[in-house]
mmCIF file of C-alpha atoms and ligand atoms in Angstrom:
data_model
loop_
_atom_site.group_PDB
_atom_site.id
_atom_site.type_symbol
_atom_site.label_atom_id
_atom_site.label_comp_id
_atom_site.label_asym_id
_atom_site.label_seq_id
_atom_site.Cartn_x
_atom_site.Cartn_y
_atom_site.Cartn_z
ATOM 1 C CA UNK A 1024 0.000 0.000 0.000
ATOM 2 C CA UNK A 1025 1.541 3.344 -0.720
ATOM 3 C CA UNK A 1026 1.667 6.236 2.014
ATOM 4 C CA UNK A 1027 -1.091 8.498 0.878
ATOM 5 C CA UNK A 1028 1.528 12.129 0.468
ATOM 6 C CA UNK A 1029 -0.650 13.458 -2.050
ATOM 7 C CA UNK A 1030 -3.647 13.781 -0.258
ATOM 8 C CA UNK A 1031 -5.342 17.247 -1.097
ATOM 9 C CA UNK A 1032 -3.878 17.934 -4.014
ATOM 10 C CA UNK A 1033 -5.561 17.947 -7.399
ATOM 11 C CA UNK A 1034 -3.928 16.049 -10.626
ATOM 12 C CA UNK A 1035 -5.322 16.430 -14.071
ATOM 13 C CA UNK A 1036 -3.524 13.690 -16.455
ATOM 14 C CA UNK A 1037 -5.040 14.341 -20.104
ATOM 15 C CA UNK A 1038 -5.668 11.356 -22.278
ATOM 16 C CA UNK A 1039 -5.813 9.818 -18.693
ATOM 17 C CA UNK A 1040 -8.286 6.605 -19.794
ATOM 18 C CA UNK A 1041 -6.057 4.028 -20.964
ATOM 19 C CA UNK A 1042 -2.062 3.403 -20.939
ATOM 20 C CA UNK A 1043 0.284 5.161 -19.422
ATOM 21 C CA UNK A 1044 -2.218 8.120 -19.149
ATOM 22 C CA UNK A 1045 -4.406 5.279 -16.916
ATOM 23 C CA UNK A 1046 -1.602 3.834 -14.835
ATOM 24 C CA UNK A 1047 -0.373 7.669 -13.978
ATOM 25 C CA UNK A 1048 -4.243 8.240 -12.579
ATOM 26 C CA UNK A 1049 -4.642 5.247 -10.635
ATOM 27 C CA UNK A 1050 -1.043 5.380 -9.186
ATOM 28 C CA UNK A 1051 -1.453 9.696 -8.018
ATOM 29 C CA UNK A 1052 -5.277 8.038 -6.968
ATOM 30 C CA UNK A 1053 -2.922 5.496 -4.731
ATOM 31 C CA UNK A 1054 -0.781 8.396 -3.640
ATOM 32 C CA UNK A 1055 -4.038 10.283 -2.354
ATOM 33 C CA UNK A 1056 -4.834 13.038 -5.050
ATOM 34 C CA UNK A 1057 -8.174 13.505 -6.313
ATOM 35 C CA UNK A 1058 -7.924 13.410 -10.182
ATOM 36 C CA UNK A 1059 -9.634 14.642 -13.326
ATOM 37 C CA UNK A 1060 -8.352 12.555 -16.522
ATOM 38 C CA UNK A 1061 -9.356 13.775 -20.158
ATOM 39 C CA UNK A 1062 -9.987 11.648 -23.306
ATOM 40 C CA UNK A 1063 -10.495 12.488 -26.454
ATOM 41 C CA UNK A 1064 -13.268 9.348 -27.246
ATOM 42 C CA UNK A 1065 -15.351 7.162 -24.575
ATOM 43 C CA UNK A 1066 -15.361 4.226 -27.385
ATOM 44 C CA UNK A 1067 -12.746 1.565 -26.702
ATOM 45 C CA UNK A 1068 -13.053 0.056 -30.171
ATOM 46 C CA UNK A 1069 -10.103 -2.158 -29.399
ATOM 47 C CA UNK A 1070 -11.288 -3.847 -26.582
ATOM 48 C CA UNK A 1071 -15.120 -3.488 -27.293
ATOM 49 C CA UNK A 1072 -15.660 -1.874 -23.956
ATOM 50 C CA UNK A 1073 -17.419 1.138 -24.386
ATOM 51 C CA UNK A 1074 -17.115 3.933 -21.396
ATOM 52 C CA UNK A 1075 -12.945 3.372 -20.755
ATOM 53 C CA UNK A 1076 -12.825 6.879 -18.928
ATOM 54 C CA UNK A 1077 -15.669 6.180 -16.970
ATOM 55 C CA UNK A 1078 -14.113 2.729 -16.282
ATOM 56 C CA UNK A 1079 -11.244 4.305 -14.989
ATOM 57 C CA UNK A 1080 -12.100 7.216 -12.863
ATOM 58 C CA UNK A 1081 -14.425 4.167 -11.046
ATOM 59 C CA UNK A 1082 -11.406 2.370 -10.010
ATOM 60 C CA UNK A 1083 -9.201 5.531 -9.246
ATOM 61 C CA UNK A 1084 -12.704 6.386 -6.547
ATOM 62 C CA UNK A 1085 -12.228 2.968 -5.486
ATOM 63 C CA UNK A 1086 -8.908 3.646 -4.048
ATOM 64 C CA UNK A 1087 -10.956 6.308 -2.025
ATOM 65 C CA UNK A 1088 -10.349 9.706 -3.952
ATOM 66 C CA UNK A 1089 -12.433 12.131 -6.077
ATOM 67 C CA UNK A 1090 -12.410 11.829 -9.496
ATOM 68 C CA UNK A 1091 -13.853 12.989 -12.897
ATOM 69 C CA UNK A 1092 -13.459 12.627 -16.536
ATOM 70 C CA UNK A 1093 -13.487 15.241 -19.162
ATOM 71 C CA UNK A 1094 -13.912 14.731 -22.988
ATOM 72 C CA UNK A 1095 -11.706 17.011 -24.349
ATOM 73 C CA UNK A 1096 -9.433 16.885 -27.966
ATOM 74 C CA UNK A 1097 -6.051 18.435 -26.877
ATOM 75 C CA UNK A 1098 -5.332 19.002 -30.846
ATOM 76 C CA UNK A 1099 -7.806 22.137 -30.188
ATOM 77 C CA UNK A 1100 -6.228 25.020 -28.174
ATOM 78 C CA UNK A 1101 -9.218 25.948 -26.846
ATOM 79 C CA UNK A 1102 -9.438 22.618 -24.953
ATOM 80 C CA UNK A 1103 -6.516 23.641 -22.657
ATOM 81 C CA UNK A 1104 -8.136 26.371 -20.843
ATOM 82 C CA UNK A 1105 -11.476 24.355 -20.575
ATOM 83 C CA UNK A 1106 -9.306 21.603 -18.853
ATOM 84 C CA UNK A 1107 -7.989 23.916 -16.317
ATOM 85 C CA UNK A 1108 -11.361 25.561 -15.463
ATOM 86 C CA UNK A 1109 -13.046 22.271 -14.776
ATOM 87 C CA UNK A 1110 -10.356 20.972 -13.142
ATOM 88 C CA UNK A 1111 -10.347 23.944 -10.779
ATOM 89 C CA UNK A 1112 -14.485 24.196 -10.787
ATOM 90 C CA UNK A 1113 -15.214 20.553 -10.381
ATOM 91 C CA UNK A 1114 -12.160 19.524 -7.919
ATOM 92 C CA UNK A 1115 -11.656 22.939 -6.370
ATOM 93 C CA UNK A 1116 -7.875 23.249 -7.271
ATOM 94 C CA UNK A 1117 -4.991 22.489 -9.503
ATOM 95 C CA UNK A 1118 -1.477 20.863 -8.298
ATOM 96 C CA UNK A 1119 -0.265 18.299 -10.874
ATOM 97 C CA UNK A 1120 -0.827 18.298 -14.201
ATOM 98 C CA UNK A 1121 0.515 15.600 -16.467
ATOM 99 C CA UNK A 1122 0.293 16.160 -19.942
ATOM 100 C CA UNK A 1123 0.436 12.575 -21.159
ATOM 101 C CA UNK A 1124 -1.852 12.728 -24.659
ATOM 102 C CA UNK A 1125 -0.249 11.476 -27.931
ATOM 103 C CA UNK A 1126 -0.246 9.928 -30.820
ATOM 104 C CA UNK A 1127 2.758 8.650 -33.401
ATOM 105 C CA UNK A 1128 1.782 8.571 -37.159
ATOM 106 C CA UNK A 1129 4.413 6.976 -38.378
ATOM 107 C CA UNK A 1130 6.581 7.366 -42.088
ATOM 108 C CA UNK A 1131 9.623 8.210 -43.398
ATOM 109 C CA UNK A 1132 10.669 12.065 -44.005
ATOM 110 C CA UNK A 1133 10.459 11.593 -47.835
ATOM 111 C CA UNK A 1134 6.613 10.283 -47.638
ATOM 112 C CA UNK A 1135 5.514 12.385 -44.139
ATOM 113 C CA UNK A 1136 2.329 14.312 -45.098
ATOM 114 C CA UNK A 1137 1.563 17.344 -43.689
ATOM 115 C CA UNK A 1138 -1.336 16.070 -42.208
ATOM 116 C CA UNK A 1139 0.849 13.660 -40.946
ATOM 117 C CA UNK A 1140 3.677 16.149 -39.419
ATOM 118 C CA UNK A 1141 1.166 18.766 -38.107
ATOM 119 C CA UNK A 1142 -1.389 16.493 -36.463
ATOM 120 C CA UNK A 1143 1.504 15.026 -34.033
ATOM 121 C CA UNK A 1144 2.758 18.382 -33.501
ATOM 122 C CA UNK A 1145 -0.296 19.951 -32.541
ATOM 123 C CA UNK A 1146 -0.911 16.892 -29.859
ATOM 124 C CA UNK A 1147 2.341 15.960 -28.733
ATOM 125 C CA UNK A 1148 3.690 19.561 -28.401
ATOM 126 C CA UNK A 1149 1.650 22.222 -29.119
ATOM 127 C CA UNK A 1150 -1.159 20.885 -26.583
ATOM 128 C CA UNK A 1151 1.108 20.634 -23.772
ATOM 129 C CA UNK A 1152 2.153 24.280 -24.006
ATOM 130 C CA UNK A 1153 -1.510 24.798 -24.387
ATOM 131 C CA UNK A 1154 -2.405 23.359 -21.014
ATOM 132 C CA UNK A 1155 1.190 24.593 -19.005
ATOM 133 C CA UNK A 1156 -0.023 28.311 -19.982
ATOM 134 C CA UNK A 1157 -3.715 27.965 -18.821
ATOM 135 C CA UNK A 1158 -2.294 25.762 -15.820
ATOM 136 C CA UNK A 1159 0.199 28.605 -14.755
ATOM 137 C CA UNK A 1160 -2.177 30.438 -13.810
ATOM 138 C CA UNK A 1161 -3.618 28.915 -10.965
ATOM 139 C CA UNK A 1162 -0.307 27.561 -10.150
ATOM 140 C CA UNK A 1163 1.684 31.224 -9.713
ATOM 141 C CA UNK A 1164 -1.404 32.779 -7.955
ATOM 142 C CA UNK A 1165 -0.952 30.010 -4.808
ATOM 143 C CA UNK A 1166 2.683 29.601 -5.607
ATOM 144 C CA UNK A 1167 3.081 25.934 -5.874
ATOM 145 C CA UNK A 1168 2.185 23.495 -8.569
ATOM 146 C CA UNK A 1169 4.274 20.512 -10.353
ATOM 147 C CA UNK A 1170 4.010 20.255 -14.791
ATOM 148 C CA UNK A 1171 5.051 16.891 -15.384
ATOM 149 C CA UNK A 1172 5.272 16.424 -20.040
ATOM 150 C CA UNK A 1173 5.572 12.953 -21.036
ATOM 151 C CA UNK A 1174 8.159 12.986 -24.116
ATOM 152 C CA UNK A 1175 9.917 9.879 -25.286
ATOM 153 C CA UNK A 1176 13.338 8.424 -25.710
ATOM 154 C CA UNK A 1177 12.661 9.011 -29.289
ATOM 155 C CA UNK A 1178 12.865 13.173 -28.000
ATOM 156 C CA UNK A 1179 16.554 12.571 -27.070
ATOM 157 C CA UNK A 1180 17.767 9.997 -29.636
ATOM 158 C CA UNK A 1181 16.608 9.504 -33.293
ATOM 159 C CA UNK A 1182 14.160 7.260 -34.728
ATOM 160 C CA UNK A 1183 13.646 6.518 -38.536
ATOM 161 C CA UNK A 1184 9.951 6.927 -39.755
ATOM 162 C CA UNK A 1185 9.430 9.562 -36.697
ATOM 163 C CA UNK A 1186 10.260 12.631 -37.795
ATOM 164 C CA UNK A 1187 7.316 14.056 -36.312
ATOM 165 C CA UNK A 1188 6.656 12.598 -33.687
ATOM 166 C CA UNK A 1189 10.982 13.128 -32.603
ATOM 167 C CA UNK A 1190 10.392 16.682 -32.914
ATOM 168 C CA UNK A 1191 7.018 16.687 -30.693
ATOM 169 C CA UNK A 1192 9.143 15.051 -28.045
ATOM 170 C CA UNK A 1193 12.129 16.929 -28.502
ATOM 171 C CA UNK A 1194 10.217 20.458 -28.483
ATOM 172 C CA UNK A 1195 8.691 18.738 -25.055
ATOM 173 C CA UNK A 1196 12.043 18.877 -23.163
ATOM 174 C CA UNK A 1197 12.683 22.629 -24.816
ATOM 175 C CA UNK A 1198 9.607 23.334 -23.098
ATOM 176 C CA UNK A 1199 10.021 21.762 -20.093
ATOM 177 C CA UNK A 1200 13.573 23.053 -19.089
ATOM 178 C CA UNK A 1201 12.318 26.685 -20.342
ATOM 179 C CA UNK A 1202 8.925 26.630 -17.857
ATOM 180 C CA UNK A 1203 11.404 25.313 -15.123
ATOM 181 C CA UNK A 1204 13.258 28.258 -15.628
ATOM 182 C CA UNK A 1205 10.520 31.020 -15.521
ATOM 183 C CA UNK A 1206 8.684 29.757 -12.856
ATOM 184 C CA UNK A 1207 11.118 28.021 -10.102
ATOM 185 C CA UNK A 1208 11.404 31.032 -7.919
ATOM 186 C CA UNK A 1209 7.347 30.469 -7.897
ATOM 187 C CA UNK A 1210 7.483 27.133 -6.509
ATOM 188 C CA UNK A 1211 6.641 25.468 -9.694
ATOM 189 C CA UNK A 1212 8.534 22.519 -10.612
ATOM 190 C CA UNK A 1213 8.408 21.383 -14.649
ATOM 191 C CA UNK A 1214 9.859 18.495 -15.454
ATOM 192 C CA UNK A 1215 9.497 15.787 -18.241
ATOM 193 C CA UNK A 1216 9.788 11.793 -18.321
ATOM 194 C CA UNK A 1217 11.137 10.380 -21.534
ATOM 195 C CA UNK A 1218 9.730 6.482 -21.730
ATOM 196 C CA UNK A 1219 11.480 3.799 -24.004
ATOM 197 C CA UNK A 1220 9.784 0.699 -25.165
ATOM 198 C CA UNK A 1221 6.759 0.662 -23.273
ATOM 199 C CA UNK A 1222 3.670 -2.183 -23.826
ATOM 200 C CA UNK A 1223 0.674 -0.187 -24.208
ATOM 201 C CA UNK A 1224 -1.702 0.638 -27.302
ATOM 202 C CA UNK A 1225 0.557 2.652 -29.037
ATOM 203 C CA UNK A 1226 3.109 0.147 -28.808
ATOM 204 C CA UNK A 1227 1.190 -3.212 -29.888
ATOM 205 C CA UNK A 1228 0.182 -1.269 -33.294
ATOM 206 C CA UNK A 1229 3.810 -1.370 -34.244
ATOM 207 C CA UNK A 1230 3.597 -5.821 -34.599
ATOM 208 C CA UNK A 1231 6.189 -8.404 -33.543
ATOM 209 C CA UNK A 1232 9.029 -7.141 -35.673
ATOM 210 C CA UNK A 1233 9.171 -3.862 -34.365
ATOM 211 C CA UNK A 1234 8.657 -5.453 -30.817
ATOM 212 C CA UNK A 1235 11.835 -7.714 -31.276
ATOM 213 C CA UNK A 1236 13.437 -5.533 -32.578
ATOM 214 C CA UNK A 1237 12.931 -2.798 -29.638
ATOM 215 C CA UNK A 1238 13.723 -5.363 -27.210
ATOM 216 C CA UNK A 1239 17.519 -6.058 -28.715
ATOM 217 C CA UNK A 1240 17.932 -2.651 -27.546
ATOM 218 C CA UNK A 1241 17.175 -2.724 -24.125
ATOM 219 C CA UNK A 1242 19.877 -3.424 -21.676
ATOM 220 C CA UNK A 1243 17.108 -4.934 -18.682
ATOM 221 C CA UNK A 1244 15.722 -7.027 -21.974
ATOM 222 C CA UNK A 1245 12.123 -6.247 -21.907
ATOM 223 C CA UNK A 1246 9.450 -3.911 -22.680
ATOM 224 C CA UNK A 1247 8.736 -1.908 -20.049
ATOM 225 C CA UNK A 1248 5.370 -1.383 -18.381
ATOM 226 C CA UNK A 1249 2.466 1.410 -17.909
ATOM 227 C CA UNK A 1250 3.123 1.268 -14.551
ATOM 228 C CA UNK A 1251 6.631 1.853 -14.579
ATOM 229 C CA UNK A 1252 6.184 5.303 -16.097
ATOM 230 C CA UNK A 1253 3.407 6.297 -13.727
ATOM 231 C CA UNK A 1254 5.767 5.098 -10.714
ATOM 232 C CA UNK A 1255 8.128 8.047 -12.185
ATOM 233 C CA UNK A 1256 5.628 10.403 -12.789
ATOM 234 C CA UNK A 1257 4.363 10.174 -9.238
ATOM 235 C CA UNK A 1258 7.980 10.017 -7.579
ATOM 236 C CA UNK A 1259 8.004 14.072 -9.521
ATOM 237 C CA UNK A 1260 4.500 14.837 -8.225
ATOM 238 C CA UNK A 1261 5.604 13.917 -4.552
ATOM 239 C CA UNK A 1262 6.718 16.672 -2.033
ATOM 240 C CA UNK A 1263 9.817 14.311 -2.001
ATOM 241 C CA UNK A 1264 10.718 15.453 -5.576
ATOM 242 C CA UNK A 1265 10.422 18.806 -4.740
ATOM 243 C CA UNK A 1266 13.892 20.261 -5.406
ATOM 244 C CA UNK A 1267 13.767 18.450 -9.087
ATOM 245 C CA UNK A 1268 12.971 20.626 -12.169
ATOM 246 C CA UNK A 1269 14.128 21.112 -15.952
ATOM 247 C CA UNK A 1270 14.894 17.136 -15.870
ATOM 248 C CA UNK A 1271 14.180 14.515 -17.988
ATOM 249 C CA UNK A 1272 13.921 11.057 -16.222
ATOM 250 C CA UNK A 1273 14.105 8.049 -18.997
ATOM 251 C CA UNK A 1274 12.409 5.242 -17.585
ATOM 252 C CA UNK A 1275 13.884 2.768 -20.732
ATOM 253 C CA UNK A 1276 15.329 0.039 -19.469
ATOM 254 C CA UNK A 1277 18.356 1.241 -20.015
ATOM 255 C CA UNK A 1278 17.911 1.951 -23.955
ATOM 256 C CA UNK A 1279 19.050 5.542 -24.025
ATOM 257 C CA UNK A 1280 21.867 5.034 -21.993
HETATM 258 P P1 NAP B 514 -2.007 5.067 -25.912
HETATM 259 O O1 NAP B 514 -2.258 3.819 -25.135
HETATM 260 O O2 NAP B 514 -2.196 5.072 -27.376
HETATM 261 O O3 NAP B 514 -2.852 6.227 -25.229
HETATM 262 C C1 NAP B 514 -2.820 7.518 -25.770
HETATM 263 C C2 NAP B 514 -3.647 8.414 -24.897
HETATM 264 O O4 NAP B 514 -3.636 9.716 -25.486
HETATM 265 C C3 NAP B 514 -5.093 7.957 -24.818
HETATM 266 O O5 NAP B 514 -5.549 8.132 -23.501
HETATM 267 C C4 NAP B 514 -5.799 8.896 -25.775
HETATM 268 O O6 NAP B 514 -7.128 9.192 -25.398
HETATM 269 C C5 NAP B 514 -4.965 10.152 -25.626
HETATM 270 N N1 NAP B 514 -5.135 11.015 -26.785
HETATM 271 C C6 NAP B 514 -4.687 10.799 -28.040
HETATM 272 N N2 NAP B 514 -5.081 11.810 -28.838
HETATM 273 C C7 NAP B 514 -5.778 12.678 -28.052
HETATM 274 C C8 NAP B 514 -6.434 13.901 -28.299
HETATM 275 N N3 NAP B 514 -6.449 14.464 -29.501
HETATM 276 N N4 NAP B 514 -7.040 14.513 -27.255
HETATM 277 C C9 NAP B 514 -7.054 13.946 -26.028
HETATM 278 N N5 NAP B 514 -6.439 12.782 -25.739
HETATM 279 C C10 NAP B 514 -5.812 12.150 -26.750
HETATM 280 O O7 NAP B 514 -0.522 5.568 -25.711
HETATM 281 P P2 NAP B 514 0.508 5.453 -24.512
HETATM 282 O O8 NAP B 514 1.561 4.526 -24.942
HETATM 283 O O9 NAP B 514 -0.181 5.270 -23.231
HETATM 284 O O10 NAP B 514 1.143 6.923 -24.605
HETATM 285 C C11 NAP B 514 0.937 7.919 -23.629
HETATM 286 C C12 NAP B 514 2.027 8.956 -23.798
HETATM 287 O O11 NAP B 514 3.295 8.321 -23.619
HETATM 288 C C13 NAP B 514 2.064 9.580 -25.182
HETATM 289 O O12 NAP B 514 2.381 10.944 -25.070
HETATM 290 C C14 NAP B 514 3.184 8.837 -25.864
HETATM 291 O O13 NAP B 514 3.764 9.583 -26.892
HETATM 292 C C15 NAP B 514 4.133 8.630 -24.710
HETATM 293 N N6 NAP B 514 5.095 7.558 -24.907
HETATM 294 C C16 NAP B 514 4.688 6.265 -25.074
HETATM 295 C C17 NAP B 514 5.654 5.281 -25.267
HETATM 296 C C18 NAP B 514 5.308 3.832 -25.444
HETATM 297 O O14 NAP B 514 6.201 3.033 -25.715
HETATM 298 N N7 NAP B 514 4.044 3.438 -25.299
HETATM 299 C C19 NAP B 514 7.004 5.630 -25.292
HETATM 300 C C20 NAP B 514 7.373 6.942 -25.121
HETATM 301 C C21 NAP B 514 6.412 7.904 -24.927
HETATM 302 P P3 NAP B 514 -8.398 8.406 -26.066
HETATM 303 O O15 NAP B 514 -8.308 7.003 -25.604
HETATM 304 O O16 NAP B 514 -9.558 9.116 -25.492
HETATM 305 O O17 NAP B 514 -8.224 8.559 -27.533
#
């Protein structure tokens, strides 16, 4: 059982229904913090199970906190300021937020649409500078908050056929150590998480060879887990982590190093 320190505080984790974005609510839910999580679409076509959100912000109340979803498409600006006001309406404050919604659409530089480049901009980058402006406010009027921007290894090394979705996650840690700067002597932390090879939806569209081929490149020779990213994006939401900003923990088995 983990030692509810977060008990109080208010966490909004967009695209917060499945993956990583799920595992990061349920494991700040464990921590004590009431949470809002955001989703672009209720259907779970994958899994046939309509109502994911709903499903859960049920089990993050069964570990005894508030919490609410929010339907909300993070590749429109205006959905970053309608975030932060329900957050703050329907919870009653804002601490943590975790911008965790992406997407990878996936080709080589010499076929990348612009559909393809600007789509993956807009929701891997542009949307998370979206929400840190609208959640600044909030957080430099009661002088305390923690921005926590999930990028990817593929942000600090390379990756053929992600040319977009590289830059999204390298403008993430631009971001991130520039907010750290301007708003540290406001008791703001920002700081970003870079995952590696981690088994979630985003991950099983990619097929076996991709899969074995990740896994070559992993010194701790597997694919990490949802819940190995959350455990690091709670460890930077805790008052423990509170003389950490501008860094970028990889949680990839080692494949960045
Ligand atoms: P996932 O299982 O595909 O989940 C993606 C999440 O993003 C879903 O909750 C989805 O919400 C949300 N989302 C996508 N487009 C959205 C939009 N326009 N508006 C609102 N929400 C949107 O992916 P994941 O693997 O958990 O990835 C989560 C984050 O980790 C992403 O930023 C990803 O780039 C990053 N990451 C993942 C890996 C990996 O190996 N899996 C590695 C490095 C970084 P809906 O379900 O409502 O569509």
């Amino acid at each position: 059982m983990f030692e509810a320190t977060l008990k109080g505080q208010v966490a909004l984790v967009t695209g917060g229904s499945r993956g990583i974005g799920r595992a990061t609510v349920l494991a700040l839910a464990q921590a004590g913090a009431d949470v809002v999580l955001s989703y672009s679409s209720q259907a779970d076509t994958r899994a046939g199970h309509p109502g994911i959100a709903d499903a859960t912000a049920d089990e993050a109340r069964a570990l005894g906190v508030r919490a609410l979803t929010l339907e909300a498409d993070v590749a429109d600006p205006a959905s970053a300021q309608v975030m932060i006001d329900s957050t703050v309406e329907g919870l009653g404050r804002l601490d943590i937020v975790v911008n965790n919604a992406g997407i990878a659409r996936d080709n080589l530089a010499i076929r990348m649409t612009n559909a393809e480049w600007d789509l993956v901009i807009a929701i891997d980058l542009s949307a998370a500078f979206h929400v840190c402006r609208a959640a600044l406010k909030p957080m430099l009027r009661q002088r305390s908050g923690r921005l926590i921007n999930v990028s990817s290894i593929a942000g600090i090394m390379g990756n053929p056929g992600q040319a977009n979705y590289s830059a999204a996650k390298a403008g993430l840690i631009g971001l991130t150590k520039t907010l750290a700067r301007e708003v540290g002597s406001r008791g703001i932390t920002v700081n970003a998480v870079a995952p590696g090879f981690i088994e979630t939806d985003m991950t099983a569209a990619l097929g076996d060879k991709v899969l074995n081929s990740a896994l070559g490149a992993i010194p701790l020779g597997r694919a990490g887990k949802a819940e190995d990213v959350a455990a690091a994006i709670r460890f930077l939401a805790l008052p423990e982590a509170g003389y950490i900003t501008g860094c970028v923990l990889q949680i990839d088995g080692g494949m960045g190093a």
